[in-house]
XYZ file of N, CA and C in Angstrom:
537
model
N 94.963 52.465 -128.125
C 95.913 52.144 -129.174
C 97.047 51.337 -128.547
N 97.295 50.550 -128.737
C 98.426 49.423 -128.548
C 99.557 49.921 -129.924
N 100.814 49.753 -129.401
C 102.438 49.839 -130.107
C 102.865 48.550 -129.675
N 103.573 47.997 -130.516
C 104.189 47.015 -130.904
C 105.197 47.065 -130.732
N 106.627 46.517 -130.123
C 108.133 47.206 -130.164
C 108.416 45.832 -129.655
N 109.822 45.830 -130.123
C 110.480 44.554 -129.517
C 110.977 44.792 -127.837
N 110.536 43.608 -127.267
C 111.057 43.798 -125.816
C 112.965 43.917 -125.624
N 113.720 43.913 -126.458
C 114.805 43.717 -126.453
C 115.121 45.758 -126.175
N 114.190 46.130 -125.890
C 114.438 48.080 -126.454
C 114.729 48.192 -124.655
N 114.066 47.427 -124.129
C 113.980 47.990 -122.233
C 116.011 47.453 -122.225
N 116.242 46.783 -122.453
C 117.678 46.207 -122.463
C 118.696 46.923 -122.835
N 118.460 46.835 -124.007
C 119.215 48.012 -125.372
C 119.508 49.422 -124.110
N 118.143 49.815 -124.340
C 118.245 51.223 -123.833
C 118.944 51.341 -122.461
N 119.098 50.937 -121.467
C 119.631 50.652 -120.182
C 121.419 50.279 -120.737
N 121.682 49.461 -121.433
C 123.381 48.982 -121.580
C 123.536 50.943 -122.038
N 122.843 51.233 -123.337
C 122.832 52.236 -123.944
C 123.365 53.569 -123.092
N 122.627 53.643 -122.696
C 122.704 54.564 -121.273
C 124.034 54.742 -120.603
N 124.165 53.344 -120.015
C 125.606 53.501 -119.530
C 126.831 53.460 -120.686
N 126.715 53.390 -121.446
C 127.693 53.716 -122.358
C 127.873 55.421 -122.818
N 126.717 55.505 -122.805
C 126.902 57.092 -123.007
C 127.751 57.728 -122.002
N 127.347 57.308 -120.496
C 127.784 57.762 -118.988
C 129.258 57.687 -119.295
N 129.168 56.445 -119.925
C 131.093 56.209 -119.850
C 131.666 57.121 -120.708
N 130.784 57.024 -121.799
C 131.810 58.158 -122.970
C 131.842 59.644 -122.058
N 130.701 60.243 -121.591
C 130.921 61.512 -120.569
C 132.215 61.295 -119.444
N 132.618 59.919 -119.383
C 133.568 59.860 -118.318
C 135.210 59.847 -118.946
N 134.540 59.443 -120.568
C 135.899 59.577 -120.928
C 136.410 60.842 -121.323
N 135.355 61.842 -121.821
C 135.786 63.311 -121.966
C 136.462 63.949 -120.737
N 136.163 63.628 -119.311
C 136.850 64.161 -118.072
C 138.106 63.357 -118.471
N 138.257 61.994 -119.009
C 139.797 61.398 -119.143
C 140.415 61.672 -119.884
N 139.748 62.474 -120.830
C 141.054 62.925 -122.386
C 141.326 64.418 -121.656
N 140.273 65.036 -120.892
C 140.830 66.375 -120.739
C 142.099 66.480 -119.682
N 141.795 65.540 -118.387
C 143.145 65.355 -117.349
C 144.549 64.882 -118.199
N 143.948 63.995 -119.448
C 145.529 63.507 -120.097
C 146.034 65.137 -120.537
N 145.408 66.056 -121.035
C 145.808 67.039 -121.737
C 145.933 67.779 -120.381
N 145.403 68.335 -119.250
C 145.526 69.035 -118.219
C 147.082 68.672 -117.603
N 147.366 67.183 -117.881
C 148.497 66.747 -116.816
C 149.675 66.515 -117.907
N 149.392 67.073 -119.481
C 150.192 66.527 -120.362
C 151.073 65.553 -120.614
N 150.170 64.337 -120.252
C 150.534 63.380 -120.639
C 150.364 62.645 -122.445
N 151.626 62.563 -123.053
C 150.979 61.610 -123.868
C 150.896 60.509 -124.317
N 149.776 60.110 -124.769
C 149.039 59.147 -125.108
C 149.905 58.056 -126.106
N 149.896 56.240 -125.911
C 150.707 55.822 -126.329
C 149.699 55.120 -127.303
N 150.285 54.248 -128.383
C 149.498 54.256 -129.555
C 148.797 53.112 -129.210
N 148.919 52.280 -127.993
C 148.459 51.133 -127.551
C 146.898 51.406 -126.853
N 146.674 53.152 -126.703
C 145.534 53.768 -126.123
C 144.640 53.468 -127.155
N 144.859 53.533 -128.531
C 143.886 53.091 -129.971
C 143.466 52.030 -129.740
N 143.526 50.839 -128.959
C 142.725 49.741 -129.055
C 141.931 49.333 -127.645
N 141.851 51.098 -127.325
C 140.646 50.931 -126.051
C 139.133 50.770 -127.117
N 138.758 51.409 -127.855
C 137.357 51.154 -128.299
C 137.095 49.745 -128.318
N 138.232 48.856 -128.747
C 138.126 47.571 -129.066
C 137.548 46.701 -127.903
N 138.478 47.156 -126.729
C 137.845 46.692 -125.827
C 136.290 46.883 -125.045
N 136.212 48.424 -124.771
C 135.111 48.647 -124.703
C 133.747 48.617 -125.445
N 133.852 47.669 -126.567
C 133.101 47.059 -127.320
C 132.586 45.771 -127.091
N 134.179 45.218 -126.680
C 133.831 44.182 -126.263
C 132.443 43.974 -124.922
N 133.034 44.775 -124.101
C 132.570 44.873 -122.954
C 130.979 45.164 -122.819
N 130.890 46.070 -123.520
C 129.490 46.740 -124.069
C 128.560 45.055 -123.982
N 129.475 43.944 -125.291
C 129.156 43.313 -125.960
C 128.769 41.757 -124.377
N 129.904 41.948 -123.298
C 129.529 41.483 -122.451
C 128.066 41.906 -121.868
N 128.199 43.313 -121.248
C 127.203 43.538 -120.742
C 125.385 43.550 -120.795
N 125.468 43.134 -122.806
C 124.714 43.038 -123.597
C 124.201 41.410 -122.448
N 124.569 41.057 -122.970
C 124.826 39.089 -122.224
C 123.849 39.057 -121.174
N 124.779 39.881 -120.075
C 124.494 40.157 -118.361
C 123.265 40.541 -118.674
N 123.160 41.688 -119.639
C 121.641 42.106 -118.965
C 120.492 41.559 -119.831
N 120.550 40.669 -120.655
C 119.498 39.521 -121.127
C 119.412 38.487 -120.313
N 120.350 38.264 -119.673
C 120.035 36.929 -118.121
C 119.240 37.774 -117.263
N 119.737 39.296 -116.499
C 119.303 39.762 -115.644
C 117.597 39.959 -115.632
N 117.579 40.434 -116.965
C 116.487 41.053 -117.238
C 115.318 39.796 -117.144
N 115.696 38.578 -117.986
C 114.839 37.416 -117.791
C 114.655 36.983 -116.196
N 115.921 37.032 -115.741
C 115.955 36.602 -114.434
C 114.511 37.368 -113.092
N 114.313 38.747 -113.906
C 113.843 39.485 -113.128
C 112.396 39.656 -113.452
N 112.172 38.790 -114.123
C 110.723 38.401 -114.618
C 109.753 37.402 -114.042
N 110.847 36.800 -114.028
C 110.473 35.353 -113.251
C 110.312 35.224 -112.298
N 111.773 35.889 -111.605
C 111.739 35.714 -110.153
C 112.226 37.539 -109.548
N 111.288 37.755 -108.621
C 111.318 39.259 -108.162
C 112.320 39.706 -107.129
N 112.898 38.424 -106.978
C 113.601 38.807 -105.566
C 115.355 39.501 -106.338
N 115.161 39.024 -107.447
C 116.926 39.147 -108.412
C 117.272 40.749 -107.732
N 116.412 41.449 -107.810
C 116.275 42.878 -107.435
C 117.420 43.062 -106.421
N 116.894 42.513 -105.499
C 118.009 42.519 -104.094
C 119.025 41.823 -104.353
N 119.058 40.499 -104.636
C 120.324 39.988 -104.813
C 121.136 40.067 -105.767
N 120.870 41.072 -106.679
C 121.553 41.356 -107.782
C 123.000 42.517 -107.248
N 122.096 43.103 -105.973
C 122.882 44.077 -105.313
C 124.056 43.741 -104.547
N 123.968 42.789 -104.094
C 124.928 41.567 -103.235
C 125.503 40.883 -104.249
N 125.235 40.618 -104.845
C 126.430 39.596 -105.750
C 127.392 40.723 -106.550
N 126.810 42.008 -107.689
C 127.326 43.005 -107.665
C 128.425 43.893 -106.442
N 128.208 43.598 -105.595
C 129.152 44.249 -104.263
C 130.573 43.373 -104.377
N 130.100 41.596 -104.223
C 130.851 41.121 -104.107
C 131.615 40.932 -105.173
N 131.083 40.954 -106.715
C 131.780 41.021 -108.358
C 132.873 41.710 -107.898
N 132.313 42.562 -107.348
C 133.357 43.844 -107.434
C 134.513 43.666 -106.625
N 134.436 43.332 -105.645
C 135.977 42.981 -104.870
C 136.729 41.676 -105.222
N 135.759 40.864 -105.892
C 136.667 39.722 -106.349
C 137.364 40.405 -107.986
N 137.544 41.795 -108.261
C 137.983 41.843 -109.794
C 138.850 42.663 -109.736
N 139.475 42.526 -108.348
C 141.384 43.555 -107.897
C 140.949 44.489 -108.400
N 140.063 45.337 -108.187
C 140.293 46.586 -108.484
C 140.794 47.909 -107.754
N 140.782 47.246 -106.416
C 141.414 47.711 -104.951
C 142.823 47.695 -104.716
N 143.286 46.727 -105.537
C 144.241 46.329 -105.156
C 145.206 45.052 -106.654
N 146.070 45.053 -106.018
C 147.036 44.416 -107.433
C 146.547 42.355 -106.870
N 146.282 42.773 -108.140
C 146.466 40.856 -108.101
C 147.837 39.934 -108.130
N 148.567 41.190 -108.091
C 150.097 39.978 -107.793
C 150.072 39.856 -106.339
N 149.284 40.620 -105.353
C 150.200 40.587 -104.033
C 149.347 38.963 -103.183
N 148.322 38.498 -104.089
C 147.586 37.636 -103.911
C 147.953 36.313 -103.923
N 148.119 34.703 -102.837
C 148.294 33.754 -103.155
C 148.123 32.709 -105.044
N 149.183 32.265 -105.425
C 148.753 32.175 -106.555
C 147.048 31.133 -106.954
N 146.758 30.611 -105.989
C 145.617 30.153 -105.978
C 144.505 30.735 -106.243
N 144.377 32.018 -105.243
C 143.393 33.312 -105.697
C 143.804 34.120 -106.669
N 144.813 33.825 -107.639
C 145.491 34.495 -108.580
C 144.162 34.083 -109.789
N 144.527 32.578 -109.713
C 143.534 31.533 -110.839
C 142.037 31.848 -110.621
N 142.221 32.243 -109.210
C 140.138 32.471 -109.070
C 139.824 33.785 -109.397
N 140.715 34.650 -109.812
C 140.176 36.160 -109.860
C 140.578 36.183 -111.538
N 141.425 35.298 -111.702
C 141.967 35.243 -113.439
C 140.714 35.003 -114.173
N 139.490 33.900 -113.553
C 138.367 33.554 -114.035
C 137.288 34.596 -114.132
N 137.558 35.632 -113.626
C 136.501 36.452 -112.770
C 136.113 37.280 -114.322
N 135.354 37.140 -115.717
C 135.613 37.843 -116.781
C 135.522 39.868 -116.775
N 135.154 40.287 -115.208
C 135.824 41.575 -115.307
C 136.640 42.134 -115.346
N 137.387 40.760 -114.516
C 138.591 41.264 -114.103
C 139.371 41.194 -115.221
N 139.236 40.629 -116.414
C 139.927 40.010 -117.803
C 139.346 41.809 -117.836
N 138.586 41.965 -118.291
C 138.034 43.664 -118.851
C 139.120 44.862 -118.366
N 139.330 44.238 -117.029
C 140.221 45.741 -116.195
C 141.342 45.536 -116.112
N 142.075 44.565 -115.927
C 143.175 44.083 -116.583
C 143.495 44.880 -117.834
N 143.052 44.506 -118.898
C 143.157 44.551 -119.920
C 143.300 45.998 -120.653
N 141.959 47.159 -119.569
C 142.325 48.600 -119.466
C 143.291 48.701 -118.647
N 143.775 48.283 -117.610
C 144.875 48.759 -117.045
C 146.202 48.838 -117.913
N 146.461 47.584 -118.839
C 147.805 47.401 -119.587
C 147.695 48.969 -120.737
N 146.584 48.990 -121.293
C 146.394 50.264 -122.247
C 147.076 51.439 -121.319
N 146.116 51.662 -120.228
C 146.465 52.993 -119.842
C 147.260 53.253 -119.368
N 147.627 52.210 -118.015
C 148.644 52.470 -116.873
C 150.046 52.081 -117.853
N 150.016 50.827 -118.348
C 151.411 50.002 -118.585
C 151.768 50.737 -120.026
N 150.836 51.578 -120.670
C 151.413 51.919 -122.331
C 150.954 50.883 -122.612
N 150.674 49.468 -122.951
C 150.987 48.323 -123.833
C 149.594 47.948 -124.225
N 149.931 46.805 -125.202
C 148.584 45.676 -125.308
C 148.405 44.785 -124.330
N 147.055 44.479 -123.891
C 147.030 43.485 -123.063
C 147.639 41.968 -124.085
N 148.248 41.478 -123.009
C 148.798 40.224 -123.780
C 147.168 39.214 -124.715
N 147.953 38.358 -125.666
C 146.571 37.922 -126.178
C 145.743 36.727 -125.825
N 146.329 36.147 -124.625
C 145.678 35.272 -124.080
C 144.327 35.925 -123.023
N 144.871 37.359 -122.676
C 144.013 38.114 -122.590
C 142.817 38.198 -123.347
N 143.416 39.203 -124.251
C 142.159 39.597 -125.283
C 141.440 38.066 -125.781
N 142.086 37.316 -126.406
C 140.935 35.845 -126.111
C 140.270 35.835 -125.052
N 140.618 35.857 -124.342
C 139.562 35.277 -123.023
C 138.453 36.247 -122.881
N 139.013 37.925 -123.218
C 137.178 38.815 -123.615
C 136.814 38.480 -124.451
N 137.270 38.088 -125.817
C 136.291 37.881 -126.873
C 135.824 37.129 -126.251
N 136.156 35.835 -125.808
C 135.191 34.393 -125.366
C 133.828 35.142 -124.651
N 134.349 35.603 -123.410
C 133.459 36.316 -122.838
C 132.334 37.253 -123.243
N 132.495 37.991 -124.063
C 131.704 38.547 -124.531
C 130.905 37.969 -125.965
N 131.100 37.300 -126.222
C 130.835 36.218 -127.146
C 129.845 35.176 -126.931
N 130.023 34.364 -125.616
C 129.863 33.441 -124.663
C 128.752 34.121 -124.054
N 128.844 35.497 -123.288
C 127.864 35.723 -122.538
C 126.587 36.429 -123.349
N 127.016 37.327 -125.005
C 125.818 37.474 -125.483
C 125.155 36.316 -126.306
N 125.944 35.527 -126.469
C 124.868 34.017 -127.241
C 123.873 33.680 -125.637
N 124.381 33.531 -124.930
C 124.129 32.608 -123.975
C 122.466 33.717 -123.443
N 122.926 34.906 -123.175
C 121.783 35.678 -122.912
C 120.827 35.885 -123.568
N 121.092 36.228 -124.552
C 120.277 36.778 -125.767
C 119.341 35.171 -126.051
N 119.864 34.313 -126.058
C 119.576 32.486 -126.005
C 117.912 32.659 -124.969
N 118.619 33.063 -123.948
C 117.783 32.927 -122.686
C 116.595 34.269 -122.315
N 117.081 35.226 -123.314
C 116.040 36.006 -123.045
C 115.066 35.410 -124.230
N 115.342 35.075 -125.350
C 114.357 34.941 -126.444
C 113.896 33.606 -126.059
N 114.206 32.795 -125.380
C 113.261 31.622 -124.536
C 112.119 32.247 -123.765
N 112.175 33.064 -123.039
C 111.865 33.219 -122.208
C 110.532 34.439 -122.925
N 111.034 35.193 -124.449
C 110.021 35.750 -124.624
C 108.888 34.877 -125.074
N 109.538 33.712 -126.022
C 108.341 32.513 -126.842
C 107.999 32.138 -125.495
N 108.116 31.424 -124.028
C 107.407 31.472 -122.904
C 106.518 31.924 -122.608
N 106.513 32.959 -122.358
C 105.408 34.164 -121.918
C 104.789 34.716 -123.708
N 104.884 34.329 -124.576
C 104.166 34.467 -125.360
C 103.243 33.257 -125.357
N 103.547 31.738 -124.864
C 102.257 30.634 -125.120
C 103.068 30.011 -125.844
N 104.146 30.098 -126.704
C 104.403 29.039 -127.839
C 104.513 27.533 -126.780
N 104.537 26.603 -127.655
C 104.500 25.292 -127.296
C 105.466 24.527 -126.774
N 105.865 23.900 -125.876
C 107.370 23.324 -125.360
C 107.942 22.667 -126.730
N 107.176 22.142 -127.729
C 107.426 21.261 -128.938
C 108.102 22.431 -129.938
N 107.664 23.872 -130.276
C 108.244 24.587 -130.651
C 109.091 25.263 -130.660
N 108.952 25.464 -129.128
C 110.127 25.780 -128.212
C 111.301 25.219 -128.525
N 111.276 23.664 -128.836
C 112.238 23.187 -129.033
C 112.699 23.270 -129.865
N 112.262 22.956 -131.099
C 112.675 22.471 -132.456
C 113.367 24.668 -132.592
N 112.788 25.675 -132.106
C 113.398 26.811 -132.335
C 114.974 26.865 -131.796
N 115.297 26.321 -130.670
C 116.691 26.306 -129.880
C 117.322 24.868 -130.981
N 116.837 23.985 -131.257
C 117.553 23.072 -132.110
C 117.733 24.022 -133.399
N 117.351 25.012 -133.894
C 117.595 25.550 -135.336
C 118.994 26.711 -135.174
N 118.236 27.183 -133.527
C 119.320 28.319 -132.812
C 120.749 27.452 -132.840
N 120.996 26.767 -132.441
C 122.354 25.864 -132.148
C 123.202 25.078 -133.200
N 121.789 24.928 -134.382
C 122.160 24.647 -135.668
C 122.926 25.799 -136.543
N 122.106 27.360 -136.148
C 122.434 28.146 -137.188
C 124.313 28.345 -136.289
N 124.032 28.238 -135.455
C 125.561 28.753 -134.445
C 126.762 27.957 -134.947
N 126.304 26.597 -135.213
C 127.451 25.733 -135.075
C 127.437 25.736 -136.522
């Protein structure tokens, strides 16, 4: 017996996953706010927003990754290395003011660092992240699930046989319905 399911479920289910992880991480964070009685400023209400966003990034990431890892087997390993390095280029070690303003602009680009930023102003600062901020996640998360989701559904008509001629005229309808 053969099942039928959209390949988009191996994806889904994996972002899925870690979202759950996070919500378990946020129950340890509402209980320390109440353990250390701290309270909560009303600028904390537009964390879902963000972490939607983010979700909405990671959606992106892992329709490139996932194609990426089809194709080519080696993504495996180097996914691990570029991940190491994501990570120290997105100040999370450390404050991005104490940084030349040059590497200020290269870590400003970095769209996690727009993500943690952006939780930092909620939690640490009380505030909204400013909105040149929050633009720059929507873009991002916006940007990176067209762009993925783009590239994984290429990549499924690929490996299904469709025709480079169909292929096409489908991404000319995709770019049509967008714009």
């Amino acid at each position: 017996i053969k099942v039928k399911f959209p390949m988009q479920i191996f994806v889904l289910a994996r972002v899925y996953t870690a979202v759950i992880n996070f919500l378990y991480s946020m129950i340890a964070f509402a209980l320390m706010i109440c353990v250390f009685r701290v309270i909560p400023s009303p600028a904390l209400l537009f964390l879902p927003v963000i972490v939607f966003l983010l979700v909405i990034f990671a959606l992106g990431i892992s329709y490139i990754l996932a194609t990426a890892y089809v194709f080519f087997g080696d993504v495996k390993h180097l996914y691990s290395v570029v991940l190491t390095l994501w990570l120290y280029m997105s100040a999370i070690f450390y404050p991005v003011q104490q940084l030349p303003d040059f590497l200020q602009k290269i870590i400003g680009c970095n769209p996690i660092f727009n993500y943690i930023d952006s939780m930092r102003c909620l939690v640490l600062y009380r505030a909204l992240p400013p909105t040149a901020e929050i633009m720059k996640i929507i873009l991002w998360a916006v940007g990176s699930y067209l762009i993925g989701y783009t590239i994984f559904w290429i990549a499924i008509g690929i490996l299904a046989g469709l025709f480079i001629q169909d292929l096409f005229w489908s991404i000319v309808l995709i770019l049509g319905l967008l714009l």
